[in-house]
Coordinates of C-alpha atoms and ligand atoms in Angstrom, one line a residue:
X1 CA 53.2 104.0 288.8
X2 CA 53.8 100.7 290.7
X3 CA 55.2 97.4 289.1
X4 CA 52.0 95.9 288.5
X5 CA 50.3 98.5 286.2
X6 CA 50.5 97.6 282.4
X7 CA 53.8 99.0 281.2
X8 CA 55.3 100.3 277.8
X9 CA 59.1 99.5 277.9
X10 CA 61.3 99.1 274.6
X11 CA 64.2 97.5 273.6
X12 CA 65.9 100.2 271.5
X13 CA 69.4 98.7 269.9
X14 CA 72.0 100.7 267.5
X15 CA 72.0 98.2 264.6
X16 CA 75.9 98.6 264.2
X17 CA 77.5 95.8 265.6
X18 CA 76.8 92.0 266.9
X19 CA 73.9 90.8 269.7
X20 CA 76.1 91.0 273.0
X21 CA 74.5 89.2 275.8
X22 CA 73.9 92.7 277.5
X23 CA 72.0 93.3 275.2
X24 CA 69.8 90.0 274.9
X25 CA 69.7 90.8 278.9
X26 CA 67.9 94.5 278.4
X27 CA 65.8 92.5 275.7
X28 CA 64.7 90.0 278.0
X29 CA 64.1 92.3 281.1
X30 CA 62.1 94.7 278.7
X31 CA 60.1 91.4 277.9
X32 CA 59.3 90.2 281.5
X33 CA 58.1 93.7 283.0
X34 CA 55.9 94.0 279.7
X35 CA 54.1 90.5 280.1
X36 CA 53.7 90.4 283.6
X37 CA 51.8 93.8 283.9
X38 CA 49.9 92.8 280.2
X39 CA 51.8 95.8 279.2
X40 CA 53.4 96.1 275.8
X41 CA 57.6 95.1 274.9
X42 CA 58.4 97.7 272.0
X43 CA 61.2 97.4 269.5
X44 CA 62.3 100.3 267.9
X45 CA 65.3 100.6 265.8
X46 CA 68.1 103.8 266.9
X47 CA 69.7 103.8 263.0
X48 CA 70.5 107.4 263.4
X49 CA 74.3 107.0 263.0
X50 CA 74.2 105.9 259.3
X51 CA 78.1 105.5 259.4
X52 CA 78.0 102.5 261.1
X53 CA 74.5 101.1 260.4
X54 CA 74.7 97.8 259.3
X55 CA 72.1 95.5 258.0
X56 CA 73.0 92.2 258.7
X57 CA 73.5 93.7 262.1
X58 CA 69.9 94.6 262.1
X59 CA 68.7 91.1 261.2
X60 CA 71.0 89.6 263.9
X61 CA 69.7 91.5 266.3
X62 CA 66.0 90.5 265.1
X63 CA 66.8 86.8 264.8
X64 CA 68.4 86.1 268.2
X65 CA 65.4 88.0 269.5
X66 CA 63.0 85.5 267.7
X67 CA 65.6 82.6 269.1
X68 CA 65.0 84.1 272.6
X69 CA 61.5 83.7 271.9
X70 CA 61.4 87.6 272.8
X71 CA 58.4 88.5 270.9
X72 CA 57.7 92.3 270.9
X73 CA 54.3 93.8 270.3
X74 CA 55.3 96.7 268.3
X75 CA 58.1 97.2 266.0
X76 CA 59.8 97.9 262.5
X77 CA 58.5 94.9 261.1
X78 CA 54.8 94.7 262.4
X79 CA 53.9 98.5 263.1
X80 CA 52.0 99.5 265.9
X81 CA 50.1 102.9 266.7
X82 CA 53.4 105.2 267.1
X83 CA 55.0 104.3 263.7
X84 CA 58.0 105.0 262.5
X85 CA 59.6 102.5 264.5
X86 CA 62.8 103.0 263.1
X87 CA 64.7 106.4 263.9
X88 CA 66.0 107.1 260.4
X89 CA 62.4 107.5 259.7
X90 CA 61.5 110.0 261.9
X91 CA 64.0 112.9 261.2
X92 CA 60.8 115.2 260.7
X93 CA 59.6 114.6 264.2
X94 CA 63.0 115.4 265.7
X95 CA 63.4 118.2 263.7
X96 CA 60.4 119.8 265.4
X97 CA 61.5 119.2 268.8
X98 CA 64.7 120.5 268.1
X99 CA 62.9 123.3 267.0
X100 CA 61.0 123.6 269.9
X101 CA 64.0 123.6 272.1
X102 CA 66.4 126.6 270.3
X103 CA 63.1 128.6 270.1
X104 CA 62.7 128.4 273.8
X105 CA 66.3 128.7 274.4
X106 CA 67.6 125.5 275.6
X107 CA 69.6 124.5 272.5
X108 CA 71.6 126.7 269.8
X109 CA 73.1 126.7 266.6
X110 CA 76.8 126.1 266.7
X111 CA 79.1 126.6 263.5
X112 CA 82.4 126.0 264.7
X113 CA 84.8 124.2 262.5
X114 CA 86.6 120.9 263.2
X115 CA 89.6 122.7 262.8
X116 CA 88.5 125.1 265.8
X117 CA 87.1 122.9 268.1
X118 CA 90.7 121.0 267.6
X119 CA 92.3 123.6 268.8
X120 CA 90.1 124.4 271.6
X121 CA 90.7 120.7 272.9
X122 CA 94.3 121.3 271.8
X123 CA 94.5 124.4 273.9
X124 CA 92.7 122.6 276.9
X125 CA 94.9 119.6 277.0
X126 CA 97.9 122.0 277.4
X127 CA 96.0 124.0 280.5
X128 CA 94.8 120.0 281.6
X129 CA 91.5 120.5 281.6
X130 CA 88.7 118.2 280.9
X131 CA 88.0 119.0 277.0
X132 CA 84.6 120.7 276.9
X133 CA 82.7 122.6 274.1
X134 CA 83.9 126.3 275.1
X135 CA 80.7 127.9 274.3
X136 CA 81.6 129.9 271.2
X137 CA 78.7 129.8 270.1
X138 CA 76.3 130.1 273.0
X139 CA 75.2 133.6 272.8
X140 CA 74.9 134.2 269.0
X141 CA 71.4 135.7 268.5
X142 CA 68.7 133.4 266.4
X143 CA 68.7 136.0 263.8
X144 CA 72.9 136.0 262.9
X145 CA 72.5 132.4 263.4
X146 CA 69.8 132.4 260.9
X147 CA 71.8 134.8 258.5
X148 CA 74.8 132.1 258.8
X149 CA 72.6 129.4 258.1
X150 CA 70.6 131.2 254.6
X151 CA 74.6 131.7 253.8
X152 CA 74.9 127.8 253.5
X153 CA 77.2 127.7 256.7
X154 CA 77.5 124.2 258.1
X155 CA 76.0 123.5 261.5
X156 CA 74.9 121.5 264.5
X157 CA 72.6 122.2 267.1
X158 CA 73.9 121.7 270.9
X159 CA 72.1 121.5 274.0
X160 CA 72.2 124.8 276.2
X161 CA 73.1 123.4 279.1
X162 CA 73.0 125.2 282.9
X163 CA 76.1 126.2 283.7
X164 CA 74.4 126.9 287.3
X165 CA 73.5 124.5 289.9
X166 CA 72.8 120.6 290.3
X167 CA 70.5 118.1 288.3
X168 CA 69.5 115.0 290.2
X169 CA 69.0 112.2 288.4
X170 CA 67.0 109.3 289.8
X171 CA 67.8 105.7 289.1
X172 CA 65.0 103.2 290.6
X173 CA 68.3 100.9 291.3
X174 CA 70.9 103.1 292.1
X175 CA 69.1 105.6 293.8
X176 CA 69.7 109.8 293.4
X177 CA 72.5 110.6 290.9
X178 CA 73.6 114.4 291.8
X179 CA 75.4 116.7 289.2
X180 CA 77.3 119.8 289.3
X181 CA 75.7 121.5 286.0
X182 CA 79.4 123.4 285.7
X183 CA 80.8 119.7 285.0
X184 CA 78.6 119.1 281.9
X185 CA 79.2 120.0 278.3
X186 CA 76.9 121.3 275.9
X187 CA 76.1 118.3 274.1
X188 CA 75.4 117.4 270.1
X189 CA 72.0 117.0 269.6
X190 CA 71.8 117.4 266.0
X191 CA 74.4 116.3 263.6
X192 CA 75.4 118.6 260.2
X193 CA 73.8 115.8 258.4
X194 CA 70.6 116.8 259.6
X195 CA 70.4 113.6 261.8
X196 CA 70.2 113.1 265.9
X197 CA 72.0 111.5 268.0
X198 CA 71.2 109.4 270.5
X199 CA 70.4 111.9 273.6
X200 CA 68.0 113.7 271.3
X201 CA 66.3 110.7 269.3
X202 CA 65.8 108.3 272.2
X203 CA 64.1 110.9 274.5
X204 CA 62.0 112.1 271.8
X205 CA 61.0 108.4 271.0
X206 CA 60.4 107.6 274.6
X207 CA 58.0 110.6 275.5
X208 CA 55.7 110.5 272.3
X209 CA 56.1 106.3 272.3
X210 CA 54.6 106.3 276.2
X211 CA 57.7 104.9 277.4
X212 CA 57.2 103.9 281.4
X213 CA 59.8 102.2 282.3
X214 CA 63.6 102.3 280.7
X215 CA 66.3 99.4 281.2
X216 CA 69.8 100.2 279.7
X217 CA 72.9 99.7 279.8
X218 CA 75.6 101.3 282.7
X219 CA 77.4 103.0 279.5
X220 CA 74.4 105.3 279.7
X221 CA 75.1 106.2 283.7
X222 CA 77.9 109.4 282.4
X223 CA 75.5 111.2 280.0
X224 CA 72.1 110.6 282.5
X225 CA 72.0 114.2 283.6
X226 CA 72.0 115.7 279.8
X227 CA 68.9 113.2 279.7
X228 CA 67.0 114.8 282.5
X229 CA 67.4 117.9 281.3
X230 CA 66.8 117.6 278.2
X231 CA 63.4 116.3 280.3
X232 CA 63.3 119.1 282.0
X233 CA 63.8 121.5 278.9
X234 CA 61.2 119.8 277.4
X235 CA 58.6 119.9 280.7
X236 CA 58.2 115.8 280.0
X237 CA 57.6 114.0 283.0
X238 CA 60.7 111.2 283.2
X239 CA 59.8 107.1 283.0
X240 CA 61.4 105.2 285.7
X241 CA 65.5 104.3 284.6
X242 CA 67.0 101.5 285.6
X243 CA 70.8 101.2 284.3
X244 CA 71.8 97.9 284.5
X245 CA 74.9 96.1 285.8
X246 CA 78.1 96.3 283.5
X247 CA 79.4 92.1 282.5
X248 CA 82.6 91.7 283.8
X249 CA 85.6 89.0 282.6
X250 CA 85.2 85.7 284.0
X251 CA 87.7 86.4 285.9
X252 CA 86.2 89.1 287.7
X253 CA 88.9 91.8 286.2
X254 CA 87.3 94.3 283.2
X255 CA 84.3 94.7 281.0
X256 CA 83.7 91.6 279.3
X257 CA 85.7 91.0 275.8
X258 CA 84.3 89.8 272.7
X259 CA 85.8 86.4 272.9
X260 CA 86.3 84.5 276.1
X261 CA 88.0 81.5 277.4
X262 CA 87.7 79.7 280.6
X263 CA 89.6 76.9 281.2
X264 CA 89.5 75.0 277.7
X265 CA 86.6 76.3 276.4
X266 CA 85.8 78.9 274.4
X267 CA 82.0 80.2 274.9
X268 CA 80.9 83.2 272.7
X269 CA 79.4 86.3 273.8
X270 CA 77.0 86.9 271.3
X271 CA 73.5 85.2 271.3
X272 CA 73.5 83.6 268.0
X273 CA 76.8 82.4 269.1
X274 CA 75.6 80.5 272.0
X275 CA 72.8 78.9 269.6
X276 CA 75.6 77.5 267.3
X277 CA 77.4 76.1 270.3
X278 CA 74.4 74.1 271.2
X279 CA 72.8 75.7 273.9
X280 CA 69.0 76.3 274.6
X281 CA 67.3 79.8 274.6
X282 CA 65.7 78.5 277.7
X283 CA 69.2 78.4 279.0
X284 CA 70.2 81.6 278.2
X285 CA 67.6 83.1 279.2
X286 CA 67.6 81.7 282.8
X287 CA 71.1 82.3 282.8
X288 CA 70.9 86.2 281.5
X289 CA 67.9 86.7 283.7
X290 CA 70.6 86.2 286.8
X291 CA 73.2 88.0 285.9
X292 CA 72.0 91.2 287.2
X293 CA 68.4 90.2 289.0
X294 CA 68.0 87.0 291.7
X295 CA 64.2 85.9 293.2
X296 CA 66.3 85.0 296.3
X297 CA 69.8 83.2 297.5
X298 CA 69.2 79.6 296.3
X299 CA 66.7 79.5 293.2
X300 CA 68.2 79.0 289.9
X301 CA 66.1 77.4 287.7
X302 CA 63.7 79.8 286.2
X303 CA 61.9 79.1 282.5
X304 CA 60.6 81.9 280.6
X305 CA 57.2 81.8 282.2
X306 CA 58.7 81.2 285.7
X307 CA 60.5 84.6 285.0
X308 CA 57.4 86.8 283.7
X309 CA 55.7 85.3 286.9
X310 CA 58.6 86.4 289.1
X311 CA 60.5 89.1 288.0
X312 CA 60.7 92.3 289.9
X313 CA 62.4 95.9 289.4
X314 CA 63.0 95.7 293.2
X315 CA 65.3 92.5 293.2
X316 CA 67.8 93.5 290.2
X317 CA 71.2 94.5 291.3
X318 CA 73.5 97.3 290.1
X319 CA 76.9 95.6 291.3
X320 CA 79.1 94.3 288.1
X321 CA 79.0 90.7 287.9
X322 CA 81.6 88.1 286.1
X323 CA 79.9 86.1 283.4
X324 CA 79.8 82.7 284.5
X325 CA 79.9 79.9 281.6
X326 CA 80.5 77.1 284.1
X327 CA 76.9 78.2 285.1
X328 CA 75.5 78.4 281.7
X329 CA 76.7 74.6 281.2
X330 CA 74.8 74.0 284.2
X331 CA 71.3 75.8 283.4
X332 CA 72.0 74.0 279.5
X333 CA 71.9 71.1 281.1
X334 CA 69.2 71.4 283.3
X335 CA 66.7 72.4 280.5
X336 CA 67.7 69.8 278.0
X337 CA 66.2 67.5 281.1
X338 CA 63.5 69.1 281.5
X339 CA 62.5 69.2 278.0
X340 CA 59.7 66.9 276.6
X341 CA 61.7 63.7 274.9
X342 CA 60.0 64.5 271.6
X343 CA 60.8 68.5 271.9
X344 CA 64.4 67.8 272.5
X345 CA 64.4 65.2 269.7
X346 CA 63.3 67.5 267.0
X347 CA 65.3 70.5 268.3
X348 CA 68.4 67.9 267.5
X349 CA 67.3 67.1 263.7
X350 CA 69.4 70.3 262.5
X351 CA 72.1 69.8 264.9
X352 CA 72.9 66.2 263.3
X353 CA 72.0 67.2 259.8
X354 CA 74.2 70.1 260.0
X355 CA 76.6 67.5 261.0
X356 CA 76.1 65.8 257.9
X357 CA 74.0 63.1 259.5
X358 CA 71.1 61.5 258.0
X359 CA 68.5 61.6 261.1
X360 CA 64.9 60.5 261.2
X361 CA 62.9 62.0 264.2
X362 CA 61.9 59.3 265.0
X363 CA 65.1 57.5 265.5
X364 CA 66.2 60.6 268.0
X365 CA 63.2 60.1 269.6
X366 CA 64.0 56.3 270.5
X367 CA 67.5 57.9 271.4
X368 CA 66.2 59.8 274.1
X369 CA 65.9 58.1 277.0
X370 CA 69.8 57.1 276.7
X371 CA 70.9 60.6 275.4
X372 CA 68.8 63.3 277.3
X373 CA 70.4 62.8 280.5
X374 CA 74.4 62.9 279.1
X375 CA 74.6 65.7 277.0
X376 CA 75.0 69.3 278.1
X377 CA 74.9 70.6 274.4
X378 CA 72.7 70.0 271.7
X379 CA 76.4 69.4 270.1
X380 CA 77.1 67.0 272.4
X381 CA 74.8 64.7 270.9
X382 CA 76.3 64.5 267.5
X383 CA 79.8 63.4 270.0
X384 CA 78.5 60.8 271.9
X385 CA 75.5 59.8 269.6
X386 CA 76.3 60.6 265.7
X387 CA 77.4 56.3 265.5
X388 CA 74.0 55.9 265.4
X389 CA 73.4 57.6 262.0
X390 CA 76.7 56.8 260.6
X391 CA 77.5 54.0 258.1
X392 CA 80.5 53.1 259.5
X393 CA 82.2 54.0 262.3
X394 CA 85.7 53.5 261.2
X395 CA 87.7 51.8 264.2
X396 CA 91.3 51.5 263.5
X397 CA 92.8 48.2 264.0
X398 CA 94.7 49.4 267.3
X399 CA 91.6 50.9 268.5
X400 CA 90.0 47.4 268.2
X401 CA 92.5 45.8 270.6
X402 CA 91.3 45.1 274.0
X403 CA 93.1 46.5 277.3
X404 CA 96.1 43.9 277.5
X405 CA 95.2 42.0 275.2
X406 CA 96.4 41.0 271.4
X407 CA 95.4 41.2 267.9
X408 CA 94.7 37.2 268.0
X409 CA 92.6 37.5 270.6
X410 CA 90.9 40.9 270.0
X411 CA 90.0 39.2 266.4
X412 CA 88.8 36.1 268.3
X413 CA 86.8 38.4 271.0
X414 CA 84.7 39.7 267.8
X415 CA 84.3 36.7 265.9
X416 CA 82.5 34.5 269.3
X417 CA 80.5 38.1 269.8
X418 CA 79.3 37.2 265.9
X419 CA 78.4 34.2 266.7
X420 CA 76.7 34.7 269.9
X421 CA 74.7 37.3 268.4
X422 CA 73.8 35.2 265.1
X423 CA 73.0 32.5 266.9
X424 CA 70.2 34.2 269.2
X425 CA 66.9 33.7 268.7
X426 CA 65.4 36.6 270.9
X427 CA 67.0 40.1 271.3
X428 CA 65.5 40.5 274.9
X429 CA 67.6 43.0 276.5
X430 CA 68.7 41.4 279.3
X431 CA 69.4 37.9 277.8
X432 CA 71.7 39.7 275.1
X433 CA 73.5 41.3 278.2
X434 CA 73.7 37.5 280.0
X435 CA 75.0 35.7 276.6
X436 CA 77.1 38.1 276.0
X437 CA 78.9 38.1 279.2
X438 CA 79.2 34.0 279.0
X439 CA 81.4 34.2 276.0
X440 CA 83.2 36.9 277.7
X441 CA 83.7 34.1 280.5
X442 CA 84.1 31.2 278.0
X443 CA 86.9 33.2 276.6
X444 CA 88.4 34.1 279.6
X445 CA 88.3 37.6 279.6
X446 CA 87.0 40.7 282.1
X447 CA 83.4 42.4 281.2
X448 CA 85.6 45.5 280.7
X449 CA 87.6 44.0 278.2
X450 CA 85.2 41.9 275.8
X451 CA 82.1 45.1 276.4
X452 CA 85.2 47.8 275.2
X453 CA 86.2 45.8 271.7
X454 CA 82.3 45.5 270.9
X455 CA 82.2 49.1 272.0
X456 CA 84.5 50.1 269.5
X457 CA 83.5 48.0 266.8
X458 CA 79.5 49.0 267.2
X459 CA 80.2 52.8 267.7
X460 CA 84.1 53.8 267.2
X461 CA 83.7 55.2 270.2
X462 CA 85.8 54.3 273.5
X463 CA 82.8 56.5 275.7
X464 CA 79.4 55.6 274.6
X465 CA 75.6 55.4 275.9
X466 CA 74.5 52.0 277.4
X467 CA 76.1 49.6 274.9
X468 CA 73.0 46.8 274.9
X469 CA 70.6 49.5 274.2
X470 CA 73.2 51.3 271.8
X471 CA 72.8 48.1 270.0
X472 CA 69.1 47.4 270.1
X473 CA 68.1 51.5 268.7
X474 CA 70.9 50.7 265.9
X475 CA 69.1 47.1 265.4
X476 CA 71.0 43.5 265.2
X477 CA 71.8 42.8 261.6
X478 CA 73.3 46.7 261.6
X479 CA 75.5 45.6 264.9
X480 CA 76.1 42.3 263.2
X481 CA 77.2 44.0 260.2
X482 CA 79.8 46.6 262.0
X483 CA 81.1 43.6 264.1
X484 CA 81.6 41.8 260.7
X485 CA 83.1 44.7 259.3
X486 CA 86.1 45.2 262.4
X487 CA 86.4 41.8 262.3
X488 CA 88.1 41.8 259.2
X489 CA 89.7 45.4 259.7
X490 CA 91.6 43.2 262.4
X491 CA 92.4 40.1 260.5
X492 CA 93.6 42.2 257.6
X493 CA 96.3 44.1 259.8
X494 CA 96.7 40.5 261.7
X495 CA 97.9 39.0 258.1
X496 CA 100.2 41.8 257.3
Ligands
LIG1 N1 70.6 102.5 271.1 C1 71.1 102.5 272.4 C2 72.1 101.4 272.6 O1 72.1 100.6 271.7 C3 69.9 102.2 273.4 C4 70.1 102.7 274.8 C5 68.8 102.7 275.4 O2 68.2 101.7 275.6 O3 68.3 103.8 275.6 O4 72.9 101.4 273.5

C-alpha cells in the first residue's frame, strides 16, 4: 500500500492515567495520514486492565482530543461498522482467538502459582539470568490441561513462543528489527481474570478493525517481535508500524517527566494542561507535529490543514528529541497573530471571565488591534489587559509617584492631566496625545515621567498597551474617573 491510498489507522489509548503530549502526538499523526488519504482515524478504547482503568482518565483523554480538534470517524461514543470500540466489550471475540491459537498450538494453558513463578525468578536471579517464564507448563497435553481447568484450577494462557530461530520485525522508520527467538519469553496473553492483555487485544483489534497503518509509541519497540508472531501464528498479514520517537527532558538528558521547568517557567506535559496555561490547539499541534516529523530544515509554521496537506510517513524521524517549550512559546505566538481579530477575541471571553472579569466581546474585539500582537498566551491577556474590565485598578500611592519626582508634584501631574482632559472638546487621538504632552511641558516634566503617573493611575499597570488608545477603548469619563480617583489616593497619603 503506498501513502496515498485511503487508510484505517487508530488511536488506541489505555484509559489509566493523564493525556501526555506523546500521546496527543500519535493522536495527531493517526489524524493526518487518515485525512490526507480520505481514509478513516479510529478511536478505540484498550480498558482491558480494569485495575487501573479510570474514568475521568477516559474523558480526558476524549476532551483534549476534541480540544485538538482531532475528530475520529469511529469510536466508543459514535460507533462505526466494527463495534465494540471499547476492549472490555469484546472479551468474547478474544476469547475465540485465543481459542484458535492453543488449538493450533501456538499458545497454552499455564497454572503455575505466584508463589512458583517467584521462585523461579528467585532461582534465576541467583544463577543471573534474565528472568524468563521456564516453561513449566509448555508441554502439558490439552486434555490434563482441560482436567485442571474442569477441577476449578486457576489459569492463564501464554504465547508458545519459538524457541528456534530469528523473527524480523519491520519498522517503516526504523527499518528490519532482528530477534533471536531463544531471547523471548512466552508471554501472558490472557489474564486469570478472563481478560487480555495488551499483545493479545490490540492485534486482535487491529486485524478484524482493518488496521493499515500503526503509529505508537518506542515503549512498544521491546515486545515487537511477540507482535509478529503472534501475526505469524495467526497467518494475518502485518499493517505497516511506525514506533515513534521517545520525548526527552529539555535538557536533552532522560524520558521526559511529568512536570518540567525551564528556566522560570513551568509548562505542563499534559494537553489539557497546556489549554489551562493559555496556549492554542493550533499551537500544539504545530508544535507536536515537529517533534518527531519535519517537511524540510526551515518551515515551522504549519496549521492543521497545512499538516494533513503535508505530512508524510517518509519524513518522521526515529531519533529522541528534547521537548522544546521556548518553541511552543514561539508557535503560541505565532497563531494568536494569525488568528482572525474576532476568533481570537471570543476565544479570550473564558480566559477573562475565568479571571473574574466582566468581558463583553465586543469590548475584546476593539482590544485587538493593541493586544493581538503582545501576548504569547491567551493568559497573557488578562496581565497586560484585565485594567480594561476592572473597576479600579488600585495604584498605591508610591506607585503613583513619578520617576524622581514627589508626592506634591505627582498629585499636581494628575490634577493638570484632569483638567486637560475635562477641558477637551474632541477626543481625536492624536490631539489628546499633543495636549497631553503640552502640560507635560508646561509643568516641566519628561514624556516618560508625566505618560508613567497617568499610566498607573488609568491601568495600575507600570507595562501597558498604547496608553492614548488604552484610554480611548476604556472611554474618557472612565479615564477621567480613575485619574480622579488616584488623585485623591495621593492627596490623602500627601495629608498624612
Ligand atoms: N493502549 C496502548 C497504549 O496506550 C496503545 C499502544 C498502541 O497504539 O498500540 O500505549
Amino acid at each position: 500500500m503506498t501513502q496515498k491510498d485511503a487508510v484505517r489507522v487508530r488511536f488506541a489509548p489505555s484509559p489509566t492515567g493523564r493525556f501526555h503530549i506523546g500521546g496527543a502526538r500519535t493522536a495527531l499523526y493517526n489524524y493526518l495520514l487518515a485525512r490526507q488519504t480520505g481514509g478513516k482515524f479510529i478511536l478505540r478504547l484498550e480498558d482491558t486492565d480494569r485495575k487501573r482503568f479510570n474514568p475521568a482518565s477516559e474523558k480526558e483523554f476524549i476532551d483534549s482530543l476534541h480540544w485538538l480538534g482531532l475528530q475520529w470517524d469511529e469510536g466508543p461514543d459514535i460507533g462505526g461498522p466494527y463495534r465494540p470500540y471499547r476492549q472490555s466489550e469484546r472479551r468474547q471475540i478474544y476469547q475465540q482467538h485465543i481459542n484458535e491459537l492453543i488449538r493450533n498450538d501456538h499458545a497454552y494453558y499455564c497454572f503455575c502459582t505466584p508463589d512458583r513463578l517467584a521462585e523461579v525468578r528467585n532461582e534465576q536471579k541467583n544463577r543471573k539470568e534474565d528472568s524468563h517464564y521456564d516453561g513449566l507448563c509448555r508441554s502439558l497435553s490439552l486434555a490434563e490441561a482441560q482436567a485442571r481447568i474442569d477441577s476449578g484450577e486457576s489459569y492463564v494462557v501464554r504465547f508458545k513462543t519459538p524457541k528456534e530461530g530469528v523473527t524480523t520485525c519491520y519498522d517503516q522508520m526504523r527499518g528490519e528489527i532482528r530477534v533471536e527467538n531463544r531471547t523471548l519469553d512466552d508471554y501472558i496473553l490472557l489474564k486469570s481474570n478472563g481478560l487480555p492483555v495488551y499483545h493479545l487485544a490490540a492485534i486482535v483489534d487491529d486485524y478484524l478493525m482493518g488496521i493499515t497503518h500503526v503509529f505508537r509509541g518506542s515503549e512498544w519497540l521491546p515486545t515487537f517481535p511477540l507482535h509478529t508472531q503472534i501475526y505469524q501464528a495467526f497467518g494475518w498479514q502485518q499493517p505497516l508500524w511506525m514506533h515513534l520517537s521517545l520525548f526527552l527532558n529539555p535538557t536533552g538528558k532522560g524520558k521526559l517527566s511529568k512536570r518540567q521547568s525551564e528556566g522560570n517557567n513551568i509548562k505542563a506535559v499534559y494537553t489539557l494542561d497546556l489549554k489551562e496555561l493559555g496556549f492554542l490547539p493550533e499551537a500544539v499541534n504545530n508544535w507536536i507535529a515537529l517533534m518527531g516529523w519535519s517537511y524540510d530544515d526551515h518551515t515551522e509554521f504549519f496549521t492543521l490543514p497545512d499538516l494533513v496537506e503535508n505530512f508524510s510517513i517518509e519524513k518522521l524521524n526515529p531519533s529522541p528529541a528534547a521537548v522544546n517549550f521556548t518553541k511552543l512559546d514561539h508557535f503560541n505566538k505565532l497563531h494568536i497573530r494569525s488568528l482572525a481579530q474576532d476568533d481570537l477575541a471570543r476565544r479570550l471571553v473564558p480566559v477573562f471571565q475565568q479571571a473574574g472579569l466582566d468581558v463583553s466581546l465586543e469590548k475584546l474585539i476593539d482590544l485587538m488591534p493593541i493586544l493581538q500582537e503582545r501576548i504569547r498566551t491567551l493568559d497573557e491577556a488578562v496581565e497586560i489587559a484585565g485594567f480594561f474590565f476592572r473597576d479600579w485598578v488600585q495604584p498605591s500611592p508610591e506607585d503613583l509617584i513619578g520617576k524622581n519626582m514627589d508626592q506634591p508634584g505627582s498629585l499636581k501631574t494628575l490634577q493638570a492631566a484632569i483638567e486637560k482632559i475635562s477641558s477637551m472638546q474632541s477626543f481625536n487621538l492624536e490631539l489628546v496625545e499633543a495636549q497631553l504632552r503640552e502640560s507635560a511641558d508646561s509643568l516641566g516634566l519628561k514624556a516618560g515621567q508625566f505618560f508613567g503617573i497617568l499610566r498607573m493611575a488609568v491601568t495600575g499597570q507600570t507595562v501597558s498597551p498604547p496608553l492614548i488608545e488604552s484610554m480611548e477603548i476604556i472611554g474618557f469619563e472612565e479615564v477621567l474617573r480613575r485619574l480622579q480617583k488616584s488623585a485623591e489616593i495621593l492627596a490623602n497619603s500627601f495629608e498624612l
